[in-house]
Short mmCIF file of C-alpha atoms in Angstrom, two decimals:
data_model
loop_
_atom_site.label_atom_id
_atom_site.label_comp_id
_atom_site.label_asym_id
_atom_site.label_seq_id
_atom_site.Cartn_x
_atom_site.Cartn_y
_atom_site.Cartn_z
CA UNK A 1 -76.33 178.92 203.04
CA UNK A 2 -76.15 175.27 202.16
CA UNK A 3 -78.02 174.58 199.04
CA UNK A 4 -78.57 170.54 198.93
CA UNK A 5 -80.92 168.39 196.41
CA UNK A 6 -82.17 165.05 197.70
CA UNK A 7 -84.57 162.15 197.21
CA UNK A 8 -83.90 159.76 194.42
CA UNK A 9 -82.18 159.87 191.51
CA UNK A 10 -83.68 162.30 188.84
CA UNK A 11 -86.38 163.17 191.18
CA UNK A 12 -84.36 164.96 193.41
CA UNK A 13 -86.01 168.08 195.37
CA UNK A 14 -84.71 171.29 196.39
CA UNK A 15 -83.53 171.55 200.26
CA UNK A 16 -81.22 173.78 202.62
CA UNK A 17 -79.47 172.35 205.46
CA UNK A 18 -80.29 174.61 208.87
CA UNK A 19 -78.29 175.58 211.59
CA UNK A 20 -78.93 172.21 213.25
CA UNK A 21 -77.79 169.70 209.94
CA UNK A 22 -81.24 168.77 208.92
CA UNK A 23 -82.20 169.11 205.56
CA UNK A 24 -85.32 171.48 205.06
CA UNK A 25 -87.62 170.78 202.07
CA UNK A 26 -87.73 174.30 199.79
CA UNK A 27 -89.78 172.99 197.06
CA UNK A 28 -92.30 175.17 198.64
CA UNK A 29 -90.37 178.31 196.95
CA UNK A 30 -88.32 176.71 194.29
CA UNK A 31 -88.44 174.21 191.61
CA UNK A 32 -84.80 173.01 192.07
CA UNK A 33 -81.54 174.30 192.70
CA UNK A 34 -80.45 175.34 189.50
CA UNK A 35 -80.81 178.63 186.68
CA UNK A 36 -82.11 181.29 188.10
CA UNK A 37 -81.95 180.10 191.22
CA UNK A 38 -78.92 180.79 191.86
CA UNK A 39 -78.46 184.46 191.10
CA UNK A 40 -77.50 186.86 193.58
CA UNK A 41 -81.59 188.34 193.61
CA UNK A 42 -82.94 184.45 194.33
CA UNK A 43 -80.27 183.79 196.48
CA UNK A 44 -80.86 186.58 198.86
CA UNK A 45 -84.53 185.68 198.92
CA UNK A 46 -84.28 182.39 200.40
CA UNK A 47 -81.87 183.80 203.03
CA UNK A 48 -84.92 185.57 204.13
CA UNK A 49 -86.77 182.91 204.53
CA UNK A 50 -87.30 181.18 208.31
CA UNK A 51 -85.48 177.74 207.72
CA UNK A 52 -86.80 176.45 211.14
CA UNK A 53 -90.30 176.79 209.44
CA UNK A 54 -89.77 174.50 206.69
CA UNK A 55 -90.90 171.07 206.06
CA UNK A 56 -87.90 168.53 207.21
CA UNK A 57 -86.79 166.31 204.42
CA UNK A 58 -87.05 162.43 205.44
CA UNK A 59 -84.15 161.30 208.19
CA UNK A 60 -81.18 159.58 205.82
CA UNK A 61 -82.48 160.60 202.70
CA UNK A 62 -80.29 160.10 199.82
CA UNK A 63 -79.03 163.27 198.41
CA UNK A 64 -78.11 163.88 195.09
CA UNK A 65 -75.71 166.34 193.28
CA UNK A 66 -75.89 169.70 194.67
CA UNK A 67 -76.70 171.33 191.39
CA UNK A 68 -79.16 170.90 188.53
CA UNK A 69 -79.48 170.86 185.30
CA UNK A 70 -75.85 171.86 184.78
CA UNK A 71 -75.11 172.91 180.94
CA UNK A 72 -71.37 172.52 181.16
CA UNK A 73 -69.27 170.37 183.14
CA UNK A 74 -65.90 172.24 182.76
CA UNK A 75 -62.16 171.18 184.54
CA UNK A 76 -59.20 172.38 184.77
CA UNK A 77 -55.63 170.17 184.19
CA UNK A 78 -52.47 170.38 186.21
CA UNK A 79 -53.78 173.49 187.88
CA UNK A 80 -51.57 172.39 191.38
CA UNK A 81 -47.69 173.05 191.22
CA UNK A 82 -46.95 170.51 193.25
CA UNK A 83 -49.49 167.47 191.26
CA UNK A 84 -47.48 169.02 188.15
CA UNK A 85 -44.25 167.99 189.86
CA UNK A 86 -45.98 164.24 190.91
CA UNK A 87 -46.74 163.74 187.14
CA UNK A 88 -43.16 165.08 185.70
CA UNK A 89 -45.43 168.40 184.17
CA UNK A 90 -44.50 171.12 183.44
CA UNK A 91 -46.88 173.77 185.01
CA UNK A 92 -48.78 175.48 182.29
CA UNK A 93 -48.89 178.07 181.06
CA UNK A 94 -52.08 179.03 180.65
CA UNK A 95 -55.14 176.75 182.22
CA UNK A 96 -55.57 173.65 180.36
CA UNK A 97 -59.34 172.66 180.14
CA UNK A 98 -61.17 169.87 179.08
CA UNK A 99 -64.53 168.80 179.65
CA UNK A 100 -66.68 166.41 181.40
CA UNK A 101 -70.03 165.07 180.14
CA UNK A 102 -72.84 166.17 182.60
CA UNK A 103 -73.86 162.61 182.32
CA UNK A 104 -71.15 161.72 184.89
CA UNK A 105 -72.81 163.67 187.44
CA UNK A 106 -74.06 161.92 190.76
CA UNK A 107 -74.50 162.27 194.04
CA UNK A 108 -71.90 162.91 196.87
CA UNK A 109 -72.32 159.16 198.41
CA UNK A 110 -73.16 157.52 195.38
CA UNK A 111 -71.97 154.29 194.19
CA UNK A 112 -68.51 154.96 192.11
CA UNK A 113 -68.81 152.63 189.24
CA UNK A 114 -65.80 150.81 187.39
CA UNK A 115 -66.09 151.25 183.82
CA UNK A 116 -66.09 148.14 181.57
CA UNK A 117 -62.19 147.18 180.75
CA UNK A 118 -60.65 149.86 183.25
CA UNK A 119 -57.64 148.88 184.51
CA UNK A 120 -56.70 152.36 185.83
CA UNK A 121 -59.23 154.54 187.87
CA UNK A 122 -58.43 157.00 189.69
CA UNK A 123 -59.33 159.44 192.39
CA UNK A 124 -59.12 163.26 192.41
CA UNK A 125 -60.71 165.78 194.85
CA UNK A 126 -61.27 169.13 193.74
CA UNK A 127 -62.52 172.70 194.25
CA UNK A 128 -65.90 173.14 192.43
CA UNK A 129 -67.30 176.45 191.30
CA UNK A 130 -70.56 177.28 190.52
CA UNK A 131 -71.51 180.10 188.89
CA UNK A 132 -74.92 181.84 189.46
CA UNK A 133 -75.16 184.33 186.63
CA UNK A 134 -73.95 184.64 182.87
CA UNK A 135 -70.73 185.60 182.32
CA UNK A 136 -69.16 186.75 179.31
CA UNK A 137 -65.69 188.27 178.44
CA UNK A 138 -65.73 189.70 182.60
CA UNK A 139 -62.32 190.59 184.24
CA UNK A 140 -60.42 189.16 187.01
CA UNK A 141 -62.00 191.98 189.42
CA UNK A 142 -65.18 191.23 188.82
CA UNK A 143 -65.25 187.30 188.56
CA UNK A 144 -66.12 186.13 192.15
CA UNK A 145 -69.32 188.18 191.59
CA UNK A 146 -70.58 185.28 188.87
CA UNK A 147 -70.17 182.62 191.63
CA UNK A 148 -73.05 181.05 193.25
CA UNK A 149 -71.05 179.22 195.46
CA UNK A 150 -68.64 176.29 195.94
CA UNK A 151 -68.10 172.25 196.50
CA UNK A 152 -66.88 168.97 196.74
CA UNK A 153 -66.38 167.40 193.33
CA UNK A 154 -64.48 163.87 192.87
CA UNK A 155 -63.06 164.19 189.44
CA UNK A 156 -62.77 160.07 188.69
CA UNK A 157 -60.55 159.72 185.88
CA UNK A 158 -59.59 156.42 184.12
CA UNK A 159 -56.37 156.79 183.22
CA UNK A 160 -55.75 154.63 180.41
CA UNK A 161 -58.53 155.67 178.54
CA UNK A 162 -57.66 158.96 179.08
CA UNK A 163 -54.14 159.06 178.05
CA UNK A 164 -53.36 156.07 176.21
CA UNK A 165 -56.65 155.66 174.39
CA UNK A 166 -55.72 158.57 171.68
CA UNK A 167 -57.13 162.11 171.37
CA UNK A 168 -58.14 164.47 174.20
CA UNK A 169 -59.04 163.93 177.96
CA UNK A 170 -62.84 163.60 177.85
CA UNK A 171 -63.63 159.61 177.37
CA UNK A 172 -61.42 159.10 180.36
CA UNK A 173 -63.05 161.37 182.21
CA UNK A 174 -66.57 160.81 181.83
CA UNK A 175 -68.19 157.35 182.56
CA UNK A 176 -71.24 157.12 184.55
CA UNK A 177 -70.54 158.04 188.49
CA UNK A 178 -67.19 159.84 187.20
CA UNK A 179 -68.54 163.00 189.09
CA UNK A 180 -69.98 163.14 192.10
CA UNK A 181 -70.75 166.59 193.22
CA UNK A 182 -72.01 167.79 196.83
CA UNK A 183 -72.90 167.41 199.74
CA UNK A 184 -73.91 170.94 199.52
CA UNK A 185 -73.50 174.02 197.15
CA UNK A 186 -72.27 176.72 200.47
CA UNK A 187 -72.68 180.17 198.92
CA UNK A 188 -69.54 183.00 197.92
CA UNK A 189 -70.45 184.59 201.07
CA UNK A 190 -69.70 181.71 203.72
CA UNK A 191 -66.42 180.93 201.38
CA UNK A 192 -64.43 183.79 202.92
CA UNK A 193 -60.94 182.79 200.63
CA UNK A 194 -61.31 179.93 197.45
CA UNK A 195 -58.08 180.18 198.20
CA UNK A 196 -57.14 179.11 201.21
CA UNK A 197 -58.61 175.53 201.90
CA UNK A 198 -57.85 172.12 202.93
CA UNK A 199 -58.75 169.10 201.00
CA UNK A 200 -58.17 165.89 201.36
CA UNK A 201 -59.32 162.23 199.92
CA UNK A 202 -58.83 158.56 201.59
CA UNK A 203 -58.90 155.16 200.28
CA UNK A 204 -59.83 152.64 202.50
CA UNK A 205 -59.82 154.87 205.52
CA UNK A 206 -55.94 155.48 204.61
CA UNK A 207 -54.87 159.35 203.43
CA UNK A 208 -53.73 159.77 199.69
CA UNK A 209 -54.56 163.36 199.31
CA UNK A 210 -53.79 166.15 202.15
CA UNK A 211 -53.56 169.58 199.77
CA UNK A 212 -54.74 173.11 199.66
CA UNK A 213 -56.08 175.35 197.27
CA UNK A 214 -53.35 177.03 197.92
CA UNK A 215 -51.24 175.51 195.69
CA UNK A 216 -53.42 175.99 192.87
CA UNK A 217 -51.62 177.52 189.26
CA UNK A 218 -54.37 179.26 188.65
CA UNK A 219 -56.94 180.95 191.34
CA UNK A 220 -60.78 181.02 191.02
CA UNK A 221 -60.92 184.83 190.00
CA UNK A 222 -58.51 183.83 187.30
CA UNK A 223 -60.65 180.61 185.91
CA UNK A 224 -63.75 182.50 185.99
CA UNK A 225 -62.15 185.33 183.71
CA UNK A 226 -60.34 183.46 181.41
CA UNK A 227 -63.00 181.04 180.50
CA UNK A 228 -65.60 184.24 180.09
CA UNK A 229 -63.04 184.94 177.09
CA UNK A 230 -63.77 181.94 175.49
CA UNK A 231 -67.25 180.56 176.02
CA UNK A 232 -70.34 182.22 178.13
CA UNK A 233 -70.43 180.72 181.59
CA UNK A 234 -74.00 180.20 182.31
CA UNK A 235 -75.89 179.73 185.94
CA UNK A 236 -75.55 176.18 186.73
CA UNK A 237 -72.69 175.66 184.85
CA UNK A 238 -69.42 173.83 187.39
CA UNK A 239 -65.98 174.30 187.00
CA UNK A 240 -63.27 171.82 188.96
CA UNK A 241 -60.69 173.67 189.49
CA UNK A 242 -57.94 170.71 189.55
CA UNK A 243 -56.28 168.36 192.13
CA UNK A 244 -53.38 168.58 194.56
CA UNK A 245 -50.83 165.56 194.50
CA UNK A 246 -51.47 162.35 195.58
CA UNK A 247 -53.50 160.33 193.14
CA UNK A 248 -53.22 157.05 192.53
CA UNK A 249 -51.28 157.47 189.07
CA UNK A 250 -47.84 159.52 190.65
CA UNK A 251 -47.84 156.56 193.00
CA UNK A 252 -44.90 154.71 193.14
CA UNK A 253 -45.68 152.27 192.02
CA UNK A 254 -48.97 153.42 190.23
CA UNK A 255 -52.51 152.65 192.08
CA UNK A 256 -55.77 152.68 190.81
CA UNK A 257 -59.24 151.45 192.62
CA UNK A 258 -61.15 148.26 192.90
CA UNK A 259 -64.01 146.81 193.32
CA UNK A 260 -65.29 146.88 197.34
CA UNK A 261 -62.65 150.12 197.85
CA UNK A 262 -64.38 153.38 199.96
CA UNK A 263 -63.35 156.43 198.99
CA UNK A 264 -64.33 159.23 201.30
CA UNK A 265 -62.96 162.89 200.42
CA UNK A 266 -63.97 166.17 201.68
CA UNK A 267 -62.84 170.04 201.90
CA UNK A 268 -62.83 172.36 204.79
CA UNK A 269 -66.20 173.95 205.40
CA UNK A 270 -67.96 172.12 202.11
CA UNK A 271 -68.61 168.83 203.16
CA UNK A 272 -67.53 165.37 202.38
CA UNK A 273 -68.42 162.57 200.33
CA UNK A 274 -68.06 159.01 200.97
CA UNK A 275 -68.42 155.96 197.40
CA UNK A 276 -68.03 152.77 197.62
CA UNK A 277 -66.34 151.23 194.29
CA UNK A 278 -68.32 148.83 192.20
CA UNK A 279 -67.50 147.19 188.87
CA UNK A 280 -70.05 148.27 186.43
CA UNK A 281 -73.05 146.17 185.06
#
């Protein structure tokens, strides 16, 4: 399935896009697309349901992050070999983590705001992972069974604030717009390998990113494990996974976005998102 909230902004409704593209309205049989919702039991329940029966949402409707209510906003650093090698890392370890405040979270084709006084934003697509039931302390065998699903998510960084500011990651990481998320939320079962997908993110129609997961350090099975060790993952909750090279920063020379810029990114069977880059208010 492809889980989808639209409508506006913090009014958002629960939807499912049918074989067709159109969005179908599922506030009929759910409050939102979020908790509970997205355990294996729920899940299977709206499968049953006849999607062709459903109310259609409004043509162009504005859709909003694929997931609500999300408790923790979780990513992963330097988790591609080869972005490593773009920014002179060495590839970790172990996974590096930081996180993002939920208040970054927006919709897909949102406006992408310019902080005040950034001089360096920057562009990252990613692998999302939701996960659709608790998980604490599980092993690598067992992780892919706490996933909802997966999607798009643009981690927007501002790199000065992020490295040259002082202390960790997180106030570069999390202005308003800094994470769109969507189009949809596609379920474990239409994701036959995390693995083994293309990404890829534009600016201004030309290609910056063209990566796999792959490449990544660390796999989803091994995320979803390792952070059970340290912290409960709770339904709702979205881990981005990390970015393959090409952002603006291991440019030569560096570049970041602007004002009027479109940035349109997407990954193989998830969907894409499109922004168009404002300054902030």
């Amino acid at each position: 399935m492809k889980l989808v909230r639209f409508g506006q902004a913090g009014q958002e409704k629960p939807g499912v896009v049918d074989a067709q593209g159109v969005v179908r309205d599922l506030s009929g049989h759910v409050t939102d697309i979020a908790g509970a919702v997205l355990d294996d039991t729920s899940l299977q329940t709206l499968r049953g349901l006849d999607v062709n029966s459903l109310p259609q949402a409004p043509a162009g409707v504005r859709l909003g992050p694929c997931v609500g209510q999300v408790g923790k906003f979780i990513c992963i650093g330097l988790n591609y070999s080869d972005h490593a090698a773009e920014t002179g890392a060495q590839p970790p370890s172990e996974p590096i983590i930081f996180m993002k405040a939920t208040s970054a979270i927006c919709g897909p084709d949102d406006v992408l705001r310019i902080p005040r006084g950034s001089e360096k934003t920057d562009w990252e697509v990613e692998l999302g992972v939701v996960i659709g039931k608790t998980a604490k302390y599980v092993s690598r065998e067992e992780a892919l069974d706490y996933v909802a699903g997966y999607c798009v998510v643009h981690d927007v960084s501002e790199r000065a604030f992020q490295i040259e500011r002082q202390g960790q990651w997180t106030k570069g990481k999390s202005c308003d717009t800094f994470g769109p998320i969507g189009p949809w939320l596609v379920t474990r079962d239409e994701v036959a390998d995390p693995g083994q997908l293309a990404m890829w993110l534009k600016v201004n129609g030309d290609t910056r990113q063209n990566g796999s997961t792959r490449t990544m350090i660390f796999d989803v099975a091994h995320l979803v494990s390792y952070l059970s060790q340290f912290m409960s993952l709770q339904p709702g909750d979205v881990i981005s996974t990390g970015t393959p090279p090409g952002v603006g920063m291991g440019m030569k020379p560096p570049q970041y976005l602007k004002a009027g810029d479109v940035v349109e990114l997407g990954i193989d069977g998830l969907g894409t998102q499109r922004q168009s880059v404002r300054a902030d208010d």
